[in-house]
Amino acid sequence: MPLSYRGCARELLQVKGIEDYDLIRIIRRDGVELSGILIPRAKLEDDKHIVLKLRNGYNVGISIESISEIELLSKRGEIRKEKGKITHEIPVGKLPRVPLIVTGGTITSKVDYATGAVKPYERPEELLDLIPEISEIANLSYIPLMSIFSENMTAQQWIRIAKEVEKEINSGSEGVIIAHGTDTMHFTAAALSFLLEGLFKPVILVGAQRSIDRPSTDAVLNLFSAVKMAVEGPIAESMIVMHGSPSDDYAYAIRGVRARKMHTSRRDAFLSINEPPLAKITRKSIEIINKSYNKKRKDGEVKATEKMQDRVALIYSWPGISPDFLDFIVEKGYFGLILAGTGLGHVPTVLIPKIRELTKDGIPVVMTSQCLFGRTNLNVYETGRLLLDAGVIPVGDMLPEVALVKLMYVMGKTSDIDEIKRMMGENLRGEISKFLSITVFPPGRGF
Amino acid sequence: MFDYRALGLKVGIEIHQRLNTHKLFCNCPSLLKEEEPPLWFKRRLRVSRSELGLIDPAAKFEQLRDREFLYGVYPDTICEVELDECPPLPINEEALTTSIEVALMLKMSVIDEIHVMRKIVIDGSNTTGFQRTALVAVGNENSYIETTYGPVRIKTLCLEEESAFIVESTPLKAKYKLDRLGIPLVEIATEPDIWHPEQAKEAALRLGRLLRATGKVMRGIGTIRQDLNISISKGARQEVKGVQELNAIPEIINREIQRQISLLEIMKELKARGLSDDAFNGRILEVTDLLREVSTGFVKRAISRGERAYGVLLPSMKGILAKEIQPGRRFGTELSDYAKVFGGVGGIIHSDEAHSYGFEEDLIAKILKELGGGSEDAFVLVLSSEKVAKLALNAVLERARLALREIPTETRKPLPDGNTSFSRPLPGSERMYPETDIPPINSKAIVEKVSQALPEYPEDTIARLIDTYGISQELAELLFDSWRFKLFEEIASNYPKISPSFIATTLTSTLTALKREGIPIEKLEDRTFIEIFAYLNEGRLAKEAIPEVLAELALDKTVSLEEIVSERYMTMEQLDKIIDAKIAELQREISERGERAYGMLMGRVMAEVRGRIDGAVVSKRVKKKLSEFLQKTQK
């Protein structure tokens, strides 16, 4: 076992041959004796304290200045493996096969009570052990693809996930579940919507707002609902399945190109913007709310697009934004720009000449709205008409993040500006609505 | 009662005191509400089954019940934090400072870098499934409190969040309100140095006083509670949780000793009857048909409701279930506790008392036979569904089996008479892991700040009250314990003419007496007392009127002291008129007795003016008027 301490604390421990997780005794200058396991110290913390896990379970940080004696009691090497017997058995029946592709995030990790460290699950049995009811409806397999925080996702990784999904579905899986960090889950969901051509089985992203090491984790309901949706649901789209309320009673399936994380921490953070959720999933039933969806089919072939143009930027406009802010687009070699404009899709008029320059250079500039709810409309005010004249592409009620992902996808397919314009304005996966119901706003008042 | 030394009595206490500040990990007020919460949320808690073998028995016990939890929310005073919908905010620094203050008063060693932990609790009392807690200080050789039975060492001091208030609980569902969840609690634990029941009470009293000395703790019912860890050398450790009355402590300990002694006797008796573990293999059988002939009301009603009767045989246990283990509690009551807790049944019927429910001997024999037993055996019945019966009776069987081997270590609930009832198995070593959402806290700056101005120790305050104001030890202690010593000092130093003992009595025994009459004295504010004594000082209010005025003010919030006093206040002219009238009434007597008629006259006047004007003033005036009258008439 290494020693994670640095600086003064490290010196003090190293001399005694002490490493992380060793059992040690510290005698303080005030005579207090404390023994416990040496807990590793994060790099961001200072080098003035030594952290012990006492026998009563509490962690305490002892200032090195207060220490009069320090003693190694026993080498623990590694914390004794918790010999939790896995009681769960993977059923070998005719249950539909549903792979769980793990990309990271807290949904697939567990806590080590001895140290408090959070580690990813290594086997599906461990997860099934927590949510045994899954094995009554599906044969879950486990594909640890990557282990990253979702904020570190890139277009290349979306493609990797898409290829994995392609492989699984074409080889007979009933649907695919993707465990994902929630921060950018809706970007990935949108990316998969576009990347997977000819999708005929459900692809479901699922995550947890309360990590799985907590007894109150939302992962249990989310994961169960995702599997249920994959196995029993009629929808073959890229979707997000997460809590529908702060209670543990139902989840919503939201179309990937309509989902958005709208709260930093609540269980029901994901909302379906500009259309009702696709379905409500309870322990016992799936209720279809939105009847317009791509139907699941028995046979087919899905093809993952393997190219995206990731040099595309998304800019959130603000009052006073200066035209030179857009200079980096050309300078840094970006090939496309999404604007999250204000209101119906506006930016300050001082930006318009610069935007015209960009479009003339063949850089597509797409207009979305910061309002998120409702459509852009560039015909109402003069600024809008000037923007249209400058070559801006309006995309209706498409969400800014979805427009970003879609532009990456479209530009991966073609560099012809007219074709890009046509594809951006066309509804490919349900990202642009023909019909905006009065009931979708404000959200959460019933559908 | 008992020879405690010989029994090897060991008691440790844990004091939990709520602090008078906002919640520990959010900015919500620590405000308890009485009305029904308008919003309810439904949750479940889950821990991995593979860990069940290792999880403490308490957690396993809750987990196995797979319960649904309902949480009531008051949206104006409860935020996302209590509902576990967002991470905790940084620790409440005022609460932390107070806990460090208490630790320093107990001469404990404060932890240099405090780490907040998550203690797994899956009975639903925390929405997160864990309780946030931090070890703030540990005891050293100087950390102890003195009692007349010897010192009691202090082990640890923790700062933790209060759990949610339980509204209703069944094996399948529990309802909690979230107003209490997150209130800061200081927990002080002693070593098990206590060897005498009275010593436990004394230690609790001293620790309670010490906490109050900070002036930052909550007052009122439930704001301080004691857990007692009780064992005798041949018995087993029991945790009696949530004792609120200090005076109940010695009785609870004595009765626990008695319970353990009785259980040990039962164990001996069972062994003597040649019972072994494998004797308790009885199956749970339905006996509804046998019970149809019983005329007992509740049995008939249950059966007509569609419930069924199930029974289990307890071999060779005839008579044991009727054995008293605490005054009014029998071994059967212990079994009944298990059936209630694990099965959620209302109670059990057992063979040792079946006759008192109107079961004929013949029927008892039939039931025993049906369950595969005979006259030396005992049975336990429940009226319920099959599922519930299995939960309940398996728990009964398990408890009966344990009686042969050991006294199970349990968490027990205090009952009003000093007995205790089973509430759940005692948790094993706690499962704790770091609260990763809260960075470690360096205590150095707080310790330095707090050590410069520690609050006065309770015994010093009491001594000072005696010295400065010449009140008795008893009054000084009463004042301290009643929280009103600061108010007392303010009043006594403002109005040196008023007797300090009178002020102290008013603030203690007078209020206690009013409380006993059901007057809501907690509604009286400090300001009111100050005003009352100001009026008294100015002679605008009579001493005798104070209890009545206090009662009126406590009962009617809309009335002001000014209004009450002006209604009662008597001008000298009014007094004179009354005296004149009385003199006229008593003219004959006065003429006969002269000056000696004073007593009678004073009595008549006082009967009319008592409480409205100070007796001393009346006396002076009566004397003057009387002599004037005598002079006039003698002339």
PDB file of N, CA and C in Angstrom, chain B residues 194-235:
ATOM      1  N   ILE B 194     -20.899   4.449  35.902  1.00  0.00           N
ATOM      2  CA  ILE B 194     -21.980   4.611  36.870  1.00  0.00           C
ATOM      3  C   ILE B 194     -22.348   3.250  37.458  1.00  0.00           C
ATOM      4  N   TRP B 195     -22.338   3.179  38.782  1.00  0.00           N
ATOM      5  CA  TRP B 195     -22.606   1.868  39.430  1.00  0.00           C
ATOM      6  C   TRP B 195     -23.831   1.920  40.314  1.00  0.00           C
ATOM      7  N   HIS B 196     -24.476   3.103  40.395  1.00  0.00           N
ATOM      8  CA  HIS B 196     -25.650   3.230  41.255  1.00  0.00           C
ATOM      9  C   HIS B 196     -26.737   3.995  40.504  1.00  0.00           C
ATOM     10  N   PRO B 197     -27.988   3.564  40.603  1.00  0.00           N
ATOM     11  CA  PRO B 197     -29.056   4.238  39.845  1.00  0.00           C
ATOM     12  C   PRO B 197     -29.138   5.746  40.113  1.00  0.00           C
ATOM     13  N   GLU B 198     -28.945   6.140  41.392  1.00  0.00           N
ATOM     14  CA  GLU B 198     -29.037   7.570  41.714  1.00  0.00           C
ATOM     15  C   GLU B 198     -27.887   8.353  41.073  1.00  0.00           C
ATOM     16  N   GLN B 199     -26.755   7.641  40.912  1.00  0.00           N
ATOM     17  CA  GLN B 199     -25.601   8.296  40.304  1.00  0.00           C
ATOM     18  C   GLN B 199     -25.907   8.663  38.838  1.00  0.00           C
ATOM     19  N   ALA B 200     -26.668   7.811  38.178  1.00  0.00           N
ATOM     20  CA  ALA B 200     -27.018   8.075  36.779  1.00  0.00           C
ATOM     21  C   ALA B 200     -27.844   9.344  36.679  1.00  0.00           C
ATOM     22  N   LYS B 201     -28.783   9.473  37.618  1.00  0.00           N
ATOM     23  CA  LYS B 201     -29.631  10.664  37.609  1.00  0.00           C
ATOM     24  C   LYS B 201     -28.793  11.910  37.867  1.00  0.00           C
ATOM     25  N   GLU B 202     -27.899  11.786  38.837  1.00  0.00           N
ATOM     26  CA  GLU B 202     -27.052  12.920  39.188  1.00  0.00           C
ATOM     27  C   GLU B 202     -26.168  13.336  38.010  1.00  0.00           C
ATOM     28  N   ALA B 203     -25.602  12.331  37.355  1.00  0.00           N
ATOM     29  CA  ALA B 203     -24.726  12.627  36.218  1.00  0.00           C
ATOM     30  C   ALA B 203     -25.513  13.314  35.106  1.00  0.00           C
ATOM     31  N   ALA B 204     -26.712  12.813  34.869  1.00  0.00           N
ATOM     32  CA  ALA B 204     -27.545  13.412  33.819  1.00  0.00           C
ATOM     33  C   ALA B 204     -27.894  14.856  34.173  1.00  0.00           C
ATOM     34  N   LEU B 205     -28.204  15.066  35.451  1.00  0.00           N
ATOM     35  CA  LEU B 205     -28.542  16.411  35.909  1.00  0.00           C
ATOM     36  C   LEU B 205     -27.375  17.369  35.709  1.00  0.00           C
ATOM     37  N   ARG B 206     -26.192  16.899  36.077  1.00  0.00           N
ATOM     38  CA  ARG B 206     -25.012  17.761  35.956  1.00  0.00           C
ATOM     39  C   ARG B 206     -24.698  18.084  34.497  1.00  0.00           C
ATOM     40  N   LEU B 207     -24.801  17.082  33.670  1.00  0.00           N
ATOM     41  CA  LEU B 207     -24.518  17.328  32.250  1.00  0.00           C
ATOM     42  C   LEU B 207     -25.564  18.274  31.639  1.00  0.00           C
ATOM     43  N   GLY B 208     -26.803  18.072  32.052  1.00  0.00           N
ATOM     44  CA  GLY B 208     -27.877  18.938  31.574  1.00  0.00           C
ATOM     45  C   GLY B 208     -27.629  20.388  31.972  1.00  0.00           C
ATOM     46  N   ARG B 209     -27.210  20.593  33.229  1.00  0.00           N
ATOM     47  CA  ARG B 209     -26.929  21.944  33.700  1.00  0.00           C
ATOM     48  C   ARG B 209     -25.779  22.576  32.917  1.00  0.00           C
ATOM     49  N   LEU B 210     -24.774  21.758  32.665  1.00  0.00           N
ATOM     50  CA  LEU B 210     -23.617  22.256  31.937  1.00  0.00           C
ATOM     51  C   LEU B 210     -24.030  22.732  30.538  1.00  0.00           C
ATOM     52  N   LEU B 211     -24.881  21.961  29.913  1.00  0.00           N
ATOM     53  CA  LEU B 211     -25.360  22.342  28.581  1.00  0.00           C
ATOM     54  C   LEU B 211     -26.150  23.646  28.645  1.00  0.00           C
ATOM     55  N   ARG B 212     -26.972  23.764  29.697  1.00  0.00           N
ATOM     56  CA  ARG B 212     -27.790  24.972  29.807  1.00  0.00           C
ATOM     57  C   ARG B 212     -26.942  26.201  30.064  1.00  0.00           C
ATOM     58  N   ALA B 213     -25.768  25.987  30.672  1.00  0.00           N
ATOM     59  CA  ALA B 213     -24.904  27.123  31.003  1.00  0.00           C
ATOM     60  C   ALA B 213     -24.475  27.875  29.745  1.00  0.00           C
ATOM     61  N   THR B 214     -24.487  27.199  28.593  1.00  0.00           N
ATOM     62  CA  THR B 214     -24.085  27.880  27.368  1.00  0.00           C
ATOM     63  C   THR B 214     -25.141  28.889  26.934  1.00  0.00           C
ATOM     64  N   GLY B 215     -26.362  28.694  27.426  1.00  0.00           N
ATOM     65  CA  GLY B 215     -27.447  29.588  27.028  1.00  0.00           C
ATOM     66  C   GLY B 215     -27.875  29.365  25.583  1.00  0.00           C
ATOM     67  N   LYS B 216     -27.384  28.324  24.939  1.00  0.00           N
ATOM     68  CA  LYS B 216     -27.685  28.145  23.512  1.00  0.00           C
ATOM     69  C   LYS B 216     -28.397  26.837  23.234  1.00  0.00           C
ATOM     70  N   VAL B 217     -29.040  26.294  24.258  1.00  0.00           N
ATOM     71  CA  VAL B 217     -29.739  25.039  24.028  1.00  0.00           C
ATOM     72  C   VAL B 217     -31.246  25.271  24.044  1.00  0.00           C
ATOM     73  N   MET B 218     -31.978  24.398  23.390  1.00  0.00           N
ATOM     74  CA  MET B 218     -33.434  24.521  23.352  1.00  0.00           C
ATOM     75  C   MET B 218     -34.002  24.084  24.677  1.00  0.00           C
ATOM     76  N   ARG B 219     -35.163  24.633  24.991  1.00  0.00           N
ATOM     77  CA  ARG B 219     -35.822  24.178  26.207  1.00  0.00           C
ATOM     78  C   ARG B 219     -37.198  23.623  25.868  1.00  0.00           C
ATOM     79  N   GLY B 220     -37.724  22.879  26.812  1.00  0.00           N
ATOM     80  CA  GLY B 220     -39.053  22.322  26.603  1.00  0.00           C
ATOM     81  C   GLY B 220     -38.994  20.823  26.426  1.00  0.00           C
ATOM     82  N   ILE B 221     -40.181  20.236  26.374  1.00  0.00           N
ATOM     83  CA  ILE B 221     -40.299  18.784  26.316  1.00  0.00           C
ATOM     84  C   ILE B 221     -39.610  18.229  25.071  1.00  0.00           C
ATOM     85  N   GLY B 222     -38.816  17.209  25.272  1.00  0.00           N
ATOM     86  CA  GLY B 222     -38.196  16.527  24.138  1.00  0.00           C
ATOM     87  C   GLY B 222     -36.896  17.137  23.672  1.00  0.00           C
ATOM     88  N   THR B 223     -36.552  18.317  24.191  1.00  0.00           N
ATOM     89  CA  THR B 223     -35.337  18.963  23.690  1.00  0.00           C
ATOM     90  C   THR B 223     -34.081  18.373  24.293  1.00  0.00           C
ATOM     91  N   ILE B 224     -34.236  17.682  25.426  1.00  0.00           N
ATOM     92  CA  ILE B 224     -33.098  16.936  25.974  1.00  0.00           C
ATOM     93  C   ILE B 224     -33.584  15.532  26.300  1.00  0.00           C
ATOM     94  N   ARG B 225     -32.797  14.546  25.920  1.00  0.00           N
ATOM     95  CA  ARG B 225     -33.197  13.187  26.283  1.00  0.00           C
ATOM     96  C   ARG B 225     -31.952  12.347  26.549  1.00  0.00           C
ATOM     97  N   GLN B 226     -32.137  11.352  27.370  1.00  0.00           N
ATOM     98  CA  GLN B 226     -31.036  10.501  27.787  1.00  0.00           C
ATOM     99  C   GLN B 226     -31.216   9.099  27.241  1.00  0.00           C
ATOM    100  N   ASP B 227     -30.126   8.514  26.798  1.00  0.00           N
ATOM    101  CA  ASP B 227     -30.125   7.090  26.513  1.00  0.00           C
ATOM    102  C   ASP B 227     -29.330   6.444  27.635  1.00  0.00           C
ATOM    103  N   LEU B 228     -29.826   5.322  28.141  1.00  0.00           N
ATOM    104  CA  LEU B 228     -29.125   4.635  29.223  1.00  0.00           C
ATOM    105  C   LEU B 228     -28.633   3.291  28.709  1.00  0.00           C
ATOM    106  N   ASN B 229     -27.349   3.045  28.895  1.00  0.00           N
ATOM    107  CA  ASN B 229     -26.800   1.732  28.577  1.00  0.00           C
ATOM    108  C   ASN B 229     -26.639   0.995  29.895  1.00  0.00           C
ATOM    109  N   ILE B 230     -27.430  -0.041  30.078  1.00  0.00           N
ATOM    110  CA  ILE B 230     -27.480  -0.707  31.382  1.00  0.00           C
ATOM    111  C   ILE B 230     -27.052  -2.163  31.252  1.00  0.00           C
ATOM    112  N   SER B 231     -26.166  -2.599  32.143  1.00  0.00           N
ATOM    113  CA  SER B 231     -25.886  -4.034  32.189  1.00  0.00           C
ATOM    114  C   SER B 231     -25.555  -4.459  33.615  1.00  0.00           C
ATOM    115  N   ILE B 232     -25.745  -5.740  33.895  1.00  0.00           N
ATOM    116  CA  ILE B 232     -25.223  -6.330  35.126  1.00  0.00           C
ATOM    117  C   ILE B 232     -24.300  -7.462  34.687  1.00  0.00           C
ATOM    118  N   SER B 233     -23.422  -7.874  35.571  1.00  0.00           N
ATOM    119  CA  SER B 233     -22.352  -8.746  35.066  1.00  0.00           C
ATOM    120  C   SER B 233     -22.827 -10.052  34.439  1.00  0.00           C
ATOM    121  N   LYS B 234     -23.917 -10.638  34.952  1.00  0.00           N
ATOM    122  CA  LYS B 234     -24.358 -11.891  34.324  1.00  0.00           C
ATOM    123  C   LYS B 234     -25.374 -11.654  33.202  1.00  0.00           C
ATOM    124  N   GLY B 235     -25.777 -10.414  33.065  1.00  0.00           N
ATOM    125  CA  GLY B 235     -26.821 -10.104  32.074  1.00  0.00           C
ATOM    126  C   GLY B 235     -26.254  -9.628  30.755  1.00  0.00           C
TER     127      GLY B 235
END
